[in-house]
C-alpha cells in the first residue's frame, strides 16, 4: 500500500471524526476501531450500531467496505459476530462489504 493510500482521521472540534477511524482509498474502506480492555457483547454491539449508523449518512458516497477493528485476541463472541453478519446482510443490496480485523 502506498503511504498516501491510507488517511488517518482524528477527532476535530465538536464534530469528532464522524465515526471514521481511518480510510483506505484504494479499497474505499472505512475503519471503526474498538479496543476496550475487556469486551462486553452488549457494549460492542451498541458501539457497532452507533458508529455504523452515524458514519453512513456522512461517508456513504466514499466507502464500499466497512471494517470493525478490534483487539479481542481470542476472537469475537457469537452475539457480536452475528451483529456483524446481520449488518452485512442488511446492506447487501447496496453491495457494502462488512469486514472484521484484529490488531
Tab-separated table of C-alpha atoms in Angstrom:
chain	number	residue	atom	x	y	z
A	1	UNK	CA	0.000	0.000	0.000
A	2	UNK	CA	1.459	3.381	-0.961
A	3	UNK	CA	1.956	5.747	2.009
A	4	UNK	CA	-0.621	8.171	0.608
A	5	UNK	CA	-3.297	5.477	0.319
A	6	UNK	CA	-4.308	5.453	3.997
A	7	UNK	CA	-5.864	8.571	5.517
A	8	UNK	CA	-5.765	8.911	9.285
A	9	UNK	CA	-8.862	10.586	10.644
A	10	UNK	CA	-8.791	12.239	14.037
A	11	UNK	CA	-11.463	13.906	16.119
A	12	UNK	CA	-11.839	17.535	15.106
A	13	UNK	CA	-13.524	20.028	17.387
A	14	UNK	CA	-17.178	19.443	18.089
A	15	UNK	CA	-17.726	17.177	15.038
A	16	UNK	CA	-15.347	14.449	16.208
A	17	UNK	CA	-14.225	12.043	13.492
A	18	UNK	CA	-17.743	11.444	12.155
A	19	UNK	CA	-17.322	7.766	13.079
A	20	UNK	CA	-14.347	7.242	10.778
A	21	UNK	CA	-11.167	5.996	12.471
A	22	UNK	CA	-9.288	5.723	9.171
A	23	UNK	CA	-9.872	5.400	5.445
A	24	UNK	CA	-8.087	3.288	2.826
A	25	UNK	CA	-8.629	4.988	-0.538
A	26	UNK	CA	-7.644	2.081	-2.799
A	27	UNK	CA	-10.272	-0.173	-1.202
A	28	UNK	CA	-12.852	2.508	-0.375
A	29	UNK	CA	-12.662	1.092	3.159
A	30	UNK	CA	-13.716	2.922	6.311
A	31	UNK	CA	-12.428	1.621	9.639
A	32	UNK	CA	-14.085	1.586	13.048
A	33	UNK	CA	-11.695	0.715	15.862
A	34	UNK	CA	-12.996	-0.674	19.149
A	35	UNK	CA	-10.430	-1.753	21.718
A	36	UNK	CA	-11.668	-1.886	25.315
A	37	UNK	CA	-9.607	-3.733	27.923
A	38	UNK	CA	-12.448	-6.236	28.338
A	39	UNK	CA	-15.021	-6.617	25.588
A	40	UNK	CA	-18.661	-6.999	26.601
A	41	UNK	CA	-21.136	-8.134	23.945
A	42	UNK	CA	-23.817	-5.533	24.686
A	43	UNK	CA	-21.334	-2.638	24.633
A	44	UNK	CA	-19.634	-3.883	21.464
A	45	UNK	CA	-22.978	-4.272	19.690
A	46	UNK	CA	-24.049	-0.778	20.792
A	47	UNK	CA	-20.733	0.620	19.504
A	48	UNK	CA	-21.178	-1.114	16.138
A	49	UNK	CA	-24.746	0.208	15.831
A	50	UNK	CA	-23.822	3.747	16.798
A	51	UNK	CA	-20.697	4.078	14.678
A	52	UNK	CA	-22.097	2.442	11.553
A	53	UNK	CA	-25.420	4.310	11.737
A	54	UNK	CA	-23.706	7.671	12.217
A	55	UNK	CA	-20.984	7.037	9.614
A	56	UNK	CA	-23.384	6.027	6.873
A	57	UNK	CA	-25.020	9.380	6.043
A	58	UNK	CA	-21.745	11.336	6.116
A	59	UNK	CA	-19.412	8.864	4.357
A	60	UNK	CA	-21.755	6.682	2.243
A	61	UNK	CA	-20.589	8.049	-1.116
A	62	UNK	CA	-16.984	7.248	-0.249
A	63	UNK	CA	-16.975	3.673	1.037
A	64	UNK	CA	-17.962	0.196	-0.104
A	65	UNK	CA	-16.114	-1.614	2.684
A	66	UNK	CA	-16.607	-1.034	6.399
A	67	UNK	CA	-14.280	-2.785	8.827
A	68	UNK	CA	-14.776	-3.344	12.543
A	69	UNK	CA	-11.263	-3.464	14.018
A	70	UNK	CA	-10.936	-4.985	17.478
A	71	UNK	CA	-8.347	-6.240	19.954
A	72	UNK	CA	-10.072	-9.434	21.149
A	73	UNK	CA	-7.120	-11.806	20.880
A	74	UNK	CA	-9.281	-14.939	21.238
A	75	UNK	CA	-11.907	-13.754	18.756
A	76	UNK	CA	-15.340	-12.217	18.956
A	77	UNK	CA	-18.256	-13.757	20.810
A	78	UNK	CA	-21.238	-15.170	18.933
A	79	UNK	CA	-23.555	-12.205	19.587
A	80	UNK	CA	-21.054	-9.674	18.226
A	81	UNK	CA	-20.283	-11.929	15.256
A	82	UNK	CA	-23.997	-12.268	14.489
A	83	UNK	CA	-24.448	-8.495	14.694
A	84	UNK	CA	-21.724	-8.005	12.078
A	85	UNK	CA	-23.190	-10.715	9.835
A	86	UNK	CA	-26.675	-9.218	10.181
A	87	UNK	CA	-25.319	-5.772	9.328
A	88	UNK	CA	-23.719	-7.188	6.181
A	89	UNK	CA	-26.965	-8.921	5.192
A	90	UNK	CA	-28.986	-5.729	5.763
A	91	UNK	CA	-26.752	-3.778	3.406
A	92	UNK	CA	-26.036	-6.416	0.769
A	93	UNK	CA	-28.371	-4.673	-1.704
A	94	UNK	CA	-26.005	-1.704	-1.526
A	95	UNK	CA	-23.136	-4.157	-2.067
A	96	UNK	CA	-21.497	-2.981	1.119
A	97	UNK	CA	-18.899	-5.358	2.489
A	98	UNK	CA	-18.678	-5.617	6.265
A	99	UNK	CA	-15.278	-6.807	7.444
A	100	UNK	CA	-13.639	-7.726	10.723
A	101	UNK	CA	-9.964	-7.276	11.613
A	102	UNK	CA	-7.986	-7.903	14.772
A	103	UNK	CA	-4.930	-5.827	15.538
